[in-house]
């Protein structure tokens, strides 16, 4: 059996696809059950967050496994296989281990170094254990991933390379200002009471907001979170819980709204936010001014001249415009540009006060080469100043996938919306800390160690079966000796038995130690097969050792 992962994430798919592919809790359970019921897979675990969906499985056939896992992901996500396939990535064996370890360390997160992913990996393992879809391989893999992630955070400064998605989102809302200074005195509404919403509420409370209102479909969970905030020693916030039906009223009081629910539809529509803006200002909500559509300026006139074979309109020439500048050739296709280059090379133009003919000819030739590649020379326009928006007074942070807040609210004047999509764009430009390289080295070392341990563990049942067979042979020969030499006393029998056992142990010791070392190296999986063939070991005996080890591990595993 071999490890395989098929998935998609913010690195491989646009947010619109991730939104539609998001899996509910029930969908994750059904996906796991259907995966282990499929022929190629013996174990399965799914890691589903707002930024990724990854299905890990222990499969006996690579191509059949990829096809089956891809089909199951499409089936349970509701996105057609043909549409989903271009965004899927596949990792096998050591590369699959590397993927999970990198994710656990925060290297593959939208905000590099964030530690929340460790809790999500732990939840994924717990779900697979509860459903009995995680066997020996995936239990070992996920538990080691948690250890690797913790090691990366304790031994390096990866935490300095990024923050949690919540902190990063609040920094984007503050638009470069100090978050505590920006948050001070504001009132916050948190929609949802899950792990992300709880983190957002706690972060806002520590940042200095005066009030946090928690709304959740299960009112008891909202009350519990509000009580936790009230009892915390690291803030002086006032916290209270409300029913979801009170959200519209609370919107008119809140300055900051954070939403992260598991809803499949919008929680806050553009109309609801517009009504909240109107309730706050007493004025109807209006759209923020946008940059007017660019009106193409007329082609500037060329310089003075009426030379033959010039593709430009020289009759409309005005002083000060160069017929050899980039503005003159903007928009020309390759054929026309080549004609223009030949005309310039002829030198029949008044070049007083301009560059040399050779320099101009080189410029035009270079532009012609560009046009030959892309078809046209792009027009160069001065950047237009962005339209000025009024200062925002209503801040919305949407951390849900699929989105909770209608993206259209960003058009409303006085409203600033930050969502997963805008966070992805912002994080692409975030600086990478030097500690990231150190974490990558840790991941590489841990992947090698995990592979070696798995390969060594794979041969252990074969070695155990070999020693068992040797012990059976010794017992059989001792019994035969007792029959042939009945006059031996107990002391003599004991000496003979120990001598035979020592001979067998010494003969097997070096080969079994060496075969474990060889099996731990890359490509060492074949040594177990070689042992079984050389000593004619019963496959069922080896399999029974595997089953016994799995049973012992399951019994000893903490609940």
Coordinates of C-alpha atoms in Angstrom, one line a residue:
X1 CA 0.0 0.0 0.0
X2 CA 1.2 3.6 -0.7
X3 CA 0.3 7.1 0.4
X4 CA -1.6 9.3 -2.0
X5 CA -3.0 12.8 -1.7
X6 CA -5.3 14.6 -4.1
X7 CA -6.4 18.1 -3.3
X8 CA -6.8 21.8 -4.2
X9 CA -5.9 24.9 -2.3
X10 CA -5.6 28.6 -2.5
X11 CA -2.3 28.0 -4.5
X12 CA -3.9 25.9 -7.2
X13 CA -7.5 27.2 -7.5
X14 CA -9.2 30.6 -7.5
X15 CA -11.4 31.5 -4.5
X16 CA -14.6 31.1 -6.5
X17 CA -13.7 27.4 -7.1
X18 CA -12.7 26.9 -3.4
X19 CA -16.0 28.4 -2.3
X20 CA -18.1 26.0 -4.5
X21 CA -15.9 23.0 -3.5
X22 CA -16.2 23.6 0.2
X23 CA -17.2 20.5 2.2
X24 CA -19.7 20.5 5.0
X25 CA -19.1 18.2 8.0
X26 CA -21.6 15.7 6.7
X27 CA -20.0 15.8 3.3
X28 CA -16.6 15.1 4.8
X29 CA -18.0 12.1 6.7
X30 CA -19.6 10.7 3.6
X31 CA -16.4 11.3 1.6
X32 CA -14.3 9.3 4.0
X33 CA -16.8 6.5 4.1
X34 CA -17.0 6.3 0.3
X35 CA -13.2 6.5 0.0
X36 CA -12.5 3.4 2.1
X37 CA -15.3 1.6 0.5
X38 CA -13.6 2.1 -2.9
X39 CA -11.4 -0.6 -4.2
X40 CA -8.0 1.1 -4.4
X41 CA -8.1 2.7 -0.8
X42 CA -7.7 1.0 2.6
X43 CA -7.4 4.2 4.7
X44 CA -8.6 7.8 4.3
X45 CA -8.5 11.2 6.0
X46 CA -9.7 14.5 4.7
X47 CA -8.1 17.9 5.6
X48 CA -10.7 20.6 4.8
X49 CA -10.1 24.2 5.8
X50 CA -11.2 27.5 4.3
X51 CA -8.2 27.5 2.0
X52 CA -7.8 23.8 1.1
X53 CA -9.4 20.4 0.6
X54 CA -7.0 17.5 0.7
X55 CA -7.9 13.8 0.6
X56 CA -5.2 11.5 1.9
X57 CA -5.5 7.7 1.3
X58 CA -3.5 4.5 1.5
X59 CA -3.9 3.0 -2.0
X60 CA -2.6 -0.1 -3.7
X61 CA -2.7 1.3 -7.2
X62 CA -1.5 4.8 -8.2
X63 CA -3.5 5.5 -11.3
X64 CA -6.7 3.9 -10.1
X65 CA -6.2 5.7 -6.8
X66 CA -5.9 9.1 -8.5
X67 CA -8.9 8.5 -10.6
X68 CA -11.1 7.3 -7.7
X69 CA -10.1 10.1 -5.3
X70 CA -10.5 12.8 -7.9
X71 CA -14.0 11.4 -8.8
X72 CA -15.0 11.3 -5.1
X73 CA -13.8 14.8 -4.5
X74 CA -15.8 16.1 -7.4
X75 CA -18.9 14.1 -6.4
X76 CA -19.0 15.3 -2.8
X77 CA -17.9 18.9 -3.5
X78 CA -20.6 19.4 -6.1
X79 CA -18.1 20.7 -8.7
X80 CA -18.0 18.7 -11.9
X81 CA -14.9 16.6 -12.5
X82 CA -14.0 18.3 -15.7
X83 CA -14.1 21.7 -14.1
X84 CA -12.3 20.6 -10.9
X85 CA -9.5 18.6 -12.5
X86 CA -7.4 21.6 -13.7
X87 CA -7.1 22.8 -10.1
X88 CA -6.2 19.5 -8.5
X89 CA -2.7 18.5 -7.4
X90 CA -1.5 15.0 -6.8
X91 CA 1.4 13.9 -4.5
X92 CA 2.5 10.3 -4.0
X93 CA 4.6 8.6 -1.4
X94 CA 7.4 10.9 0.0
X95 CA 5.9 13.9 -1.9
X96 CA 2.6 13.3 -0.1
X97 CA 4.4 13.2 3.2
X98 CA 6.2 16.4 2.3
X99 CA 2.9 18.1 1.5
X100 CA 1.3 17.4 4.9
X101 CA 4.4 18.2 6.8
X102 CA 4.7 21.6 4.9
X103 CA 1.0 22.3 5.6
X104 CA 1.5 21.5 9.3
X105 CA 4.4 23.9 9.6
X106 CA 2.4 26.7 8.0
X107 CA 4.6 26.8 4.9
X108 CA 1.6 26.2 2.6
X109 CA -0.8 28.5 4.4
X110 CA -2.2 31.7 2.9
X111 CA -0.3 33.5 5.8
X112 CA 3.0 31.7 6.1
X113 CA 3.8 30.5 9.6
X114 CA 0.2 30.6 11.0
X115 CA -0.3 28.0 13.7
X116 CA -4.1 27.4 13.5
X117 CA -3.6 24.7 10.9
X118 CA -2.2 22.4 13.6
X119 CA -5.6 22.3 15.3
X120 CA -7.3 21.6 12.0
X121 CA -4.9 18.7 11.3
X122 CA -5.7 17.3 14.8
X123 CA -9.4 17.6 14.1
X124 CA -9.0 15.8 10.8
X125 CA -7.2 12.9 12.4
X126 CA -9.8 12.7 15.2
X127 CA -12.6 12.5 12.6
X128 CA -10.9 9.7 10.7
X129 CA -10.2 7.8 13.9
X130 CA -13.8 8.1 15.0
X131 CA -15.0 6.8 11.6
X132 CA -12.3 4.1 11.7
X133 CA -11.0 5.2 8.3
X134 CA -7.5 5.9 9.6
X135 CA -5.2 2.9 9.9
X136 CA -1.6 2.5 10.8
X137 CA -0.2 4.6 8.0
X138 CA -2.5 7.7 8.3
X139 CA -2.3 7.6 12.1
X140 CA 1.5 7.6 12.0
X141 CA 1.5 10.3 9.3
X142 CA -0.9 12.8 10.9
X143 CA 0.6 12.3 14.4
X144 CA 4.1 12.9 13.1
X145 CA 2.8 15.9 11.1
X146 CA 1.6 17.4 14.4
X147 CA 5.0 16.8 16.0
X148 CA 6.8 18.3 13.0
X149 CA 4.6 21.4 13.1
X150 CA 5.2 21.9 16.8
X151 CA 8.9 21.4 16.3
X152 CA 9.0 24.1 13.5
X153 CA 7.3 26.6 15.7
X154 CA 9.5 25.9 18.8
X155 CA 12.8 25.7 17.0
X156 CA 12.5 28.5 14.5
X157 CA 11.0 31.9 14.2
X158 CA 8.4 30.9 11.6
X159 CA 5.9 32.7 13.7
X160 CA 7.6 35.9 12.8
X161 CA 7.1 35.1 9.1
X162 CA 3.4 35.4 9.4
X163 CA 0.4 35.6 11.7
X164 CA -2.9 33.9 12.0
X165 CA -5.4 34.7 9.3
X166 CA -7.4 36.7 11.8
X167 CA -4.5 39.0 12.7
X168 CA -3.6 39.4 9.1
X169 CA -7.2 40.2 8.2
X170 CA -7.4 42.8 11.0
X171 CA -4.2 44.4 9.8
X172 CA -5.7 44.7 6.3
X173 CA -8.9 46.3 7.8
X174 CA -6.6 48.8 9.6
X175 CA -4.9 49.6 6.3
X176 CA -1.4 49.8 7.7
X177 CA -2.4 51.5 11.0
X178 CA -1.5 50.0 14.4
X179 CA -4.3 47.5 15.1
X180 CA -4.8 48.3 18.8
X181 CA -4.9 52.0 17.9
X182 CA -7.4 51.4 15.1
X183 CA -9.5 49.0 17.2
X184 CA -9.6 51.1 20.4
X185 CA -13.1 52.3 21.3
X186 CA -14.8 50.4 18.5
X187 CA -17.7 47.9 18.9
X188 CA -17.4 44.5 17.3
X189 CA -20.0 42.0 16.1
X190 CA -18.7 38.4 15.6
X191 CA -21.0 36.1 13.6
X192 CA -20.2 32.4 14.4
X193 CA -18.8 30.7 17.5
X194 CA -16.4 28.2 15.9
X195 CA -12.6 28.2 16.3
X196 CA -12.0 31.0 13.8
X197 CA -14.7 33.2 15.1
X198 CA -13.5 32.5 18.7
X199 CA -10.0 33.5 17.7
X200 CA -11.3 36.7 16.1
X201 CA -13.3 37.6 19.1
X202 CA -10.4 37.1 21.5
X203 CA -8.0 39.0 19.2
X204 CA -10.4 42.0 19.0
X205 CA -10.9 41.9 22.7
X206 CA -7.1 42.0 23.3
X207 CA -6.8 44.8 20.7
X208 CA -9.0 47.1 22.7
X209 CA -12.5 47.1 21.3
X210 CA -15.0 48.2 24.0
X211 CA -17.7 45.6 23.2
X212 CA -18.0 42.2 21.4
X213 CA -21.4 40.9 20.5
X214 CA -21.5 37.2 19.5
X215 CA -24.2 35.9 17.2
X216 CA -24.6 32.2 16.4
X217 CA -27.3 29.8 15.3
X218 CA -26.8 27.8 18.5
X219 CA -27.4 30.5 21.1
X220 CA -25.7 28.4 23.9
X221 CA -22.4 28.4 22.0
X222 CA -22.6 32.2 21.6
X223 CA -23.3 32.5 25.3
X224 CA -20.3 30.3 26.1
X225 CA -17.9 32.4 23.9
X226 CA -19.2 35.6 25.4
X227 CA -18.7 34.3 28.9
X228 CA -15.1 33.2 28.0
X229 CA -14.4 36.7 26.8
X230 CA -15.8 38.2 29.9
X231 CA -13.8 36.0 32.2
X232 CA -10.5 36.5 30.4
X233 CA -7.8 38.3 32.3
X234 CA -6.1 39.9 29.2
X235 CA -8.9 42.3 28.3
X236 CA -11.6 44.5 29.8
X237 CA -14.2 44.1 27.0
X238 CA -17.9 43.8 27.5
X239 CA -19.2 40.7 25.8
X240 CA -22.8 39.5 25.2
X241 CA -24.5 36.9 23.1
X242 CA -27.5 37.4 20.7
X243 CA -29.7 35.3 18.5
X244 CA -29.0 35.3 14.7
X245 CA -32.3 37.1 14.3
X246 CA -30.8 40.1 16.1
X247 CA -27.9 40.5 13.6
X248 CA -29.6 43.2 11.5
X249 CA -30.1 45.4 14.6
X250 CA -26.6 44.8 15.8
X251 CA -25.2 45.8 12.4
X252 CA -26.3 49.4 13.0
X253 CA -24.4 49.5 16.3
X254 CA -21.2 47.7 15.3
X255 CA -18.1 49.3 13.8
X256 CA -16.3 46.0 13.0
X257 CA -18.0 42.8 11.8
X258 CA -16.2 39.5 11.6
X259 CA -18.1 36.5 10.1
X260 CA -17.0 32.9 9.8
X261 CA -19.8 30.4 9.8
X262 CA -20.4 27.1 8.0
X263 CA -23.4 28.5 6.1
X264 CA -23.6 27.5 2.4
X265 CA -25.3 30.8 1.5
X266 CA -24.7 34.5 2.3
X267 CA -25.1 35.5 5.9
X268 CA -24.9 39.2 5.1
X269 CA -26.3 40.5 1.8
X270 CA -25.4 43.8 0.2
X271 CA -28.9 45.0 1.0
X272 CA -28.5 44.2 4.7
X273 CA -25.2 46.0 4.9
X274 CA -26.7 49.0 3.0
X275 CA -29.6 49.2 5.5
X276 CA -27.0 49.1 8.3
X277 CA -25.1 52.0 6.8
X278 CA -28.3 53.9 6.4
X279 CA -29.2 53.2 10.0
X280 CA -25.9 54.5 11.2
X281 CA -25.7 57.6 9.0
X282 CA -29.4 58.5 8.6
X283 CA -28.6 58.8 4.8
X284 CA -29.3 56.3 2.1
X285 CA -26.3 54.1 1.3
X286 CA -24.6 55.2 -1.9
X287 CA -22.0 53.5 -4.1
X288 CA -18.4 54.8 -3.7
X289 CA -17.0 56.8 -6.6
X290 CA -15.1 54.7 -9.1
X291 CA -12.5 55.6 -11.6
X292 CA -14.1 56.8 -14.8
X293 CA -13.5 54.7 -17.8
X294 CA -10.5 55.7 -19.7
X295 CA -11.2 57.7 -22.9
X296 CA -8.6 57.1 -25.5
X297 CA -6.8 60.2 -26.5
X298 CA -6.4 61.0 -30.2
X299 CA -3.2 59.8 -31.7
X300 CA -0.6 62.6 -31.3
X301 CA 0.5 64.2 -34.6
X302 CA 3.8 63.2 -36.1
X303 CA 6.8 65.5 -36.6
X304 CA 7.2 67.7 -39.6
X305 CA 7.8 65.9 -42.9
X306 CA 6.1 64.3 -45.8
X307 CA 8.5 61.4 -46.6
X308 CA 7.5 58.6 -48.9
X309 CA 6.6 55.2 -47.4
X310 CA 6.0 56.6 -43.9
X311 CA 3.0 54.8 -42.4
X312 CA 2.2 57.8 -40.2
X313 CA 0.0 60.7 -41.1
X314 CA 2.6 63.4 -41.5
X315 CA 0.2 66.0 -42.7
X316 CA -1.2 66.5 -39.2
X317 CA 2.2 67.0 -37.7
X318 CA 2.8 69.3 -34.8
X319 CA 6.1 70.5 -33.5
X320 CA 7.4 68.5 -30.5
X321 CA 6.1 65.1 -31.3
X322 CA 8.7 62.5 -32.4
X323 CA 7.8 60.1 -35.2
X324 CA 10.3 57.7 -33.8
X325 CA 9.1 57.7 -30.2
X326 CA 7.1 54.8 -28.6
X327 CA 3.9 56.9 -28.7
X328 CA 4.2 57.1 -32.4
X329 CA 4.2 53.3 -32.9
X330 CA 1.8 52.3 -30.1
X331 CA -0.8 50.0 -31.5
X332 CA 0.9 49.2 -34.7
X333 CA 0.9 45.6 -35.9
X334 CA 4.1 43.9 -36.9
X335 CA 3.8 44.5 -40.6
X336 CA 3.2 48.3 -40.2
X337 CA 5.9 48.6 -37.6
X338 CA 8.4 46.9 -39.9
X339 CA 7.5 49.4 -42.6
X340 CA 8.0 52.2 -40.1
X341 CA 11.4 50.8 -39.1
X342 CA 12.5 50.7 -42.7
X343 CA 11.4 54.3 -43.2
X344 CA 13.3 55.5 -40.1
X345 CA 16.4 53.6 -41.2
X346 CA 16.3 55.7 -44.5
X347 CA 17.1 58.8 -42.4
X348 CA 14.8 61.1 -44.5
X349 CA 13.6 62.9 -41.4
X350 CA 14.6 66.2 -39.7
X351 CA 16.3 64.9 -36.6
X352 CA 17.6 68.2 -35.2
X353 CA 17.9 68.1 -31.5
X354 CA 17.1 64.3 -31.4
X355 CA 19.0 61.1 -31.0
X356 CA 21.2 59.7 -33.8
X357 CA 19.6 57.7 -36.6
X358 CA 21.5 54.6 -35.5
X359 CA 20.0 54.8 -32.0
X360 CA 16.5 55.4 -33.3
X361 CA 16.8 52.5 -35.8
X362 CA 17.9 50.2 -33.0
X363 CA 14.9 51.2 -30.9
X364 CA 12.4 50.6 -33.7
X365 CA 14.1 47.3 -34.5
X366 CA 13.7 46.2 -30.9
X367 CA 10.0 47.2 -30.9
X368 CA 9.6 45.3 -34.1
X369 CA 10.9 42.2 -32.4
X370 CA 8.5 42.7 -29.6
X371 CA 5.6 43.1 -32.1
X372 CA 6.6 39.9 -33.9
X373 CA 6.3 38.0 -30.6
X374 CA 3.1 39.4 -29.2
X375 CA 1.5 40.8 -32.4
X376 CA 1.2 44.4 -31.3
X377 CA 3.1 47.1 -29.4
X378 CA 1.0 47.9 -26.3
X379 CA 0.0 51.4 -25.8
X380 CA 1.7 53.2 -23.0
X381 CA -0.6 55.4 -21.0
X382 CA 0.0 57.5 -18.0
X383 CA -1.5 55.8 -14.9
X384 CA -4.8 57.4 -14.0
X385 CA -5.2 58.5 -10.4
X386 CA -7.5 56.2 -8.5
X387 CA -10.9 57.6 -7.6
X388 CA -11.0 58.9 -4.0
X389 CA -13.2 57.0 -1.7
X390 CA -14.5 58.4 1.5
X391 CA -12.9 57.3 4.7
X392 CA -14.5 54.0 5.9
X393 CA -16.4 53.9 9.1
X394 CA -17.8 50.3 8.7
X395 CA -15.3 47.4 8.6
X396 CA -16.2 43.9 7.5
X397 CA -13.9 40.8 7.7
X398 CA -15.2 37.7 6.0
X399 CA -13.1 34.6 6.9
X400 CA -15.6 32.0 5.7
X401 CA -15.4 29.7 2.8
X402 CA -17.7 29.9 1.0
X403 CA -18.1 33.6 1.7
X404 CA -20.5 34.8 4.3
X405 CA -20.7 38.5 3.2
X406 CA -21.8 39.6 -0.3
X407 CA -18.7 40.8 -2.2
X408 CA -20.8 43.6 -3.6
X409 CA -20.7 45.5 -0.3
X410 CA -17.2 46.8 -1.2
X411 CA -18.9 49.2 -3.6
X412 CA -20.7 51.0 -0.7
X413 CA -19.3 54.3 0.4
X414 CA -17.8 54.2 3.9
X415 CA -17.5 50.4 3.9
X416 CA -14.3 48.4 3.8
X417 CA -14.5 44.7 3.2
X418 CA -11.7 42.2 3.5
X419 CA -12.3 38.6 2.5
X420 CA -10.4 35.5 1.7
X421 CA -9.8 36.6 -1.9
X422 CA -8.3 40.0 -0.9
X423 CA -6.3 38.3 1.8
X424 CA -4.8 35.9 -0.8
X425 CA -3.8 38.9 -3.0
X426 CA -2.3 40.7 0.0
X427 CA -0.4 37.7 1.3
X428 CA 1.2 37.1 -2.1
X429 CA 3.3 40.2 -1.5
X430 CA 4.1 39.5 2.2
X431 CA 7.8 39.3 3.0
X432 CA 9.2 35.9 3.7
X433 CA 11.3 35.5 6.9
X434 CA 14.7 33.8 6.8
X435 CA 13.3 31.3 9.2
X436 CA 11.3 29.8 6.4
X437 CA 14.4 28.2 4.9
X438 CA 15.2 26.6 8.3
X439 CA 11.7 25.2 8.5
X440 CA 12.0 23.8 5.0
X441 CA 15.2 22.0 6.1
X442 CA 13.3 20.6 9.1
X443 CA 10.5 19.3 6.8
X444 CA 13.0 17.7 4.4
X445 CA 14.8 15.9 7.3
X446 CA 11.5 14.8 8.8
X447 CA 10.2 13.5 5.5
X448 CA 13.4 11.4 5.1
X449 CA 13.1 10.1 8.7
X450 CA 9.4 9.2 8.3
X451 CA 10.1 7.3 5.1
X452 CA 12.9 5.4 6.7
X453 CA 10.8 4.5 9.7
X454 CA 7.9 3.4 7.5
X455 CA 10.2 1.2 5.3
X456 CA 11.8 -0.3 8.4
X457 CA 8.4 -1.0 10.0
X458 CA 7.3 -2.6 6.8
X459 CA 10.0 -5.3 7.0
X460 CA 9.6 -5.9 10.8
X461 CA 6.7 -8.4 10.5
X462 CA 8.8 -10.4 8.0
X463 CA 11.7 -10.5 10.3
X464 CA 9.4 -11.5 13.2
X465 CA 7.9 -14.2 11.0
X466 CA 11.5 -15.4 10.1
X467 CA 12.5 -15.6 13.8
X468 CA 9.2 -17.4 14.6
X469 CA 9.9 -20.0 11.9
X470 CA 13.5 -20.4 13.3
X471 CA 12.1 -21.0 16.8
X472 CA 9.7 -23.6 15.5
X473 CA 12.5 -25.4 13.7
X474 CA 14.5 -25.4 17.0
X475 CA 11.6 -26.7 19.0
X476 CA 10.9 -29.4 16.5
X477 CA 14.6 -30.6 16.4
X478 CA 14.8 -30.6 20.3
X479 CA 11.7 -32.7 20.4
X480 CA 13.1 -35.1 17.9
X481 CA 16.4 -35.3 19.9
X482 CA 14.4 -36.1 23.1
X483 CA 13.0 -39.1 21.3
X484 CA 16.3 -40.3 20.0
X485 CA 18.2 -39.7 23.3
X486 CA 15.7 -40.5 26.1
X487 CA 18.5 -40.9 28.6
X488 CA 19.4 -37.2 28.8
X489 CA 18.7 -35.6 32.1
X490 CA 17.1 -32.1 32.4
X491 CA 20.4 -30.3 32.8
X492 CA 21.8 -31.8 29.6
X493 CA 18.6 -31.1 27.7
X494 CA 18.7 -27.5 28.9
X495 CA 22.3 -27.1 27.7
X496 CA 21.6 -28.5 24.3
X497 CA 18.5 -26.3 23.9
X498 CA 20.4 -23.2 24.8
X499 CA 23.3 -24.1 22.5
X500 CA 21.0 -24.6 19.5
X501 CA 19.1 -21.3 20.3
X502 CA 22.5 -19.4 20.5
X503 CA 23.6 -20.8 17.1
X504 CA 20.3 -19.8 15.5
X505 CA 20.3 -16.3 17.1
X506 CA 23.9 -15.7 16.0
X507 CA 23.2 -16.8 12.4
X508 CA 20.1 -14.6 12.2
X509 CA 21.3 -11.5 14.1
X510 CA 23.6 -9.9 11.5
X511 CA 21.3 -10.5 8.5
X512 CA 18.2 -9.3 10.3
X513 CA 19.9 -6.1 11.6
X514 CA 21.4 -5.4 8.2
X515 CA 18.2 -6.0 6.3
X516 CA 16.3 -3.5 8.6
X517 CA 19.0 -0.9 7.8
X518 CA 18.8 -1.6 4.0
X519 CA 15.0 -1.6 4.1
X520 CA 15.0 1.9 5.7
X521 CA 16.9 3.3 2.7
X522 CA 15.0 4.6 -0.4
X523 CA 14.1 1.7 -2.6
X524 CA 14.4 -0.7 0.3
X525 CA 10.9 -2.1 0.2
X526 CA 12.0 -5.1 -1.9
X527 CA 14.0 -6.6 0.9
X528 CA 10.9 -7.9 2.7
X529 CA 9.9 -9.7 -0.5
X530 CA 13.4 -11.1 -0.8
X531 CA 13.3 -12.5 2.7
X532 CA 9.9 -14.1 2.2
X533 CA 11.1 -15.7 -1.0
X534 CA 14.5 -16.9 0.3
X535 CA 13.1 -18.5 3.5
X536 CA 9.7 -19.6 2.0
X537 CA 7.8 -17.7 4.7
X538 CA 4.1 -18.2 4.9
X539 CA 2.4 -15.0 3.7
X540 CA -0.4 -15.6 6.2
X541 CA 2.1 -15.7 9.1
X542 CA 3.5 -12.3 8.0
X543 CA 0.0 -10.9 7.6
X544 CA -0.9 -12.1 11.1
X545 CA 2.0 -10.2 12.6
X546 CA 0.8 -7.0 10.8
X547 CA -2.7 -7.5 12.2
X548 CA -1.4 -8.1 15.7
X549 CA 0.7 -4.9 15.6
X550 CA -2.2 -2.9 14.3
X551 CA -4.5 -4.3 17.0
X552 CA -1.9 -3.4 19.7
X553 CA -1.5 0.1 18.4
X554 CA -5.2 0.7 18.2
X555 CA -5.6 -0.5 21.8
X556 CA -2.8 1.6 23.1
X557 CA -3.8 4.8 21.1
X558 CA -5.1 7.6 23.4
X559 CA -8.7 8.4 23.0

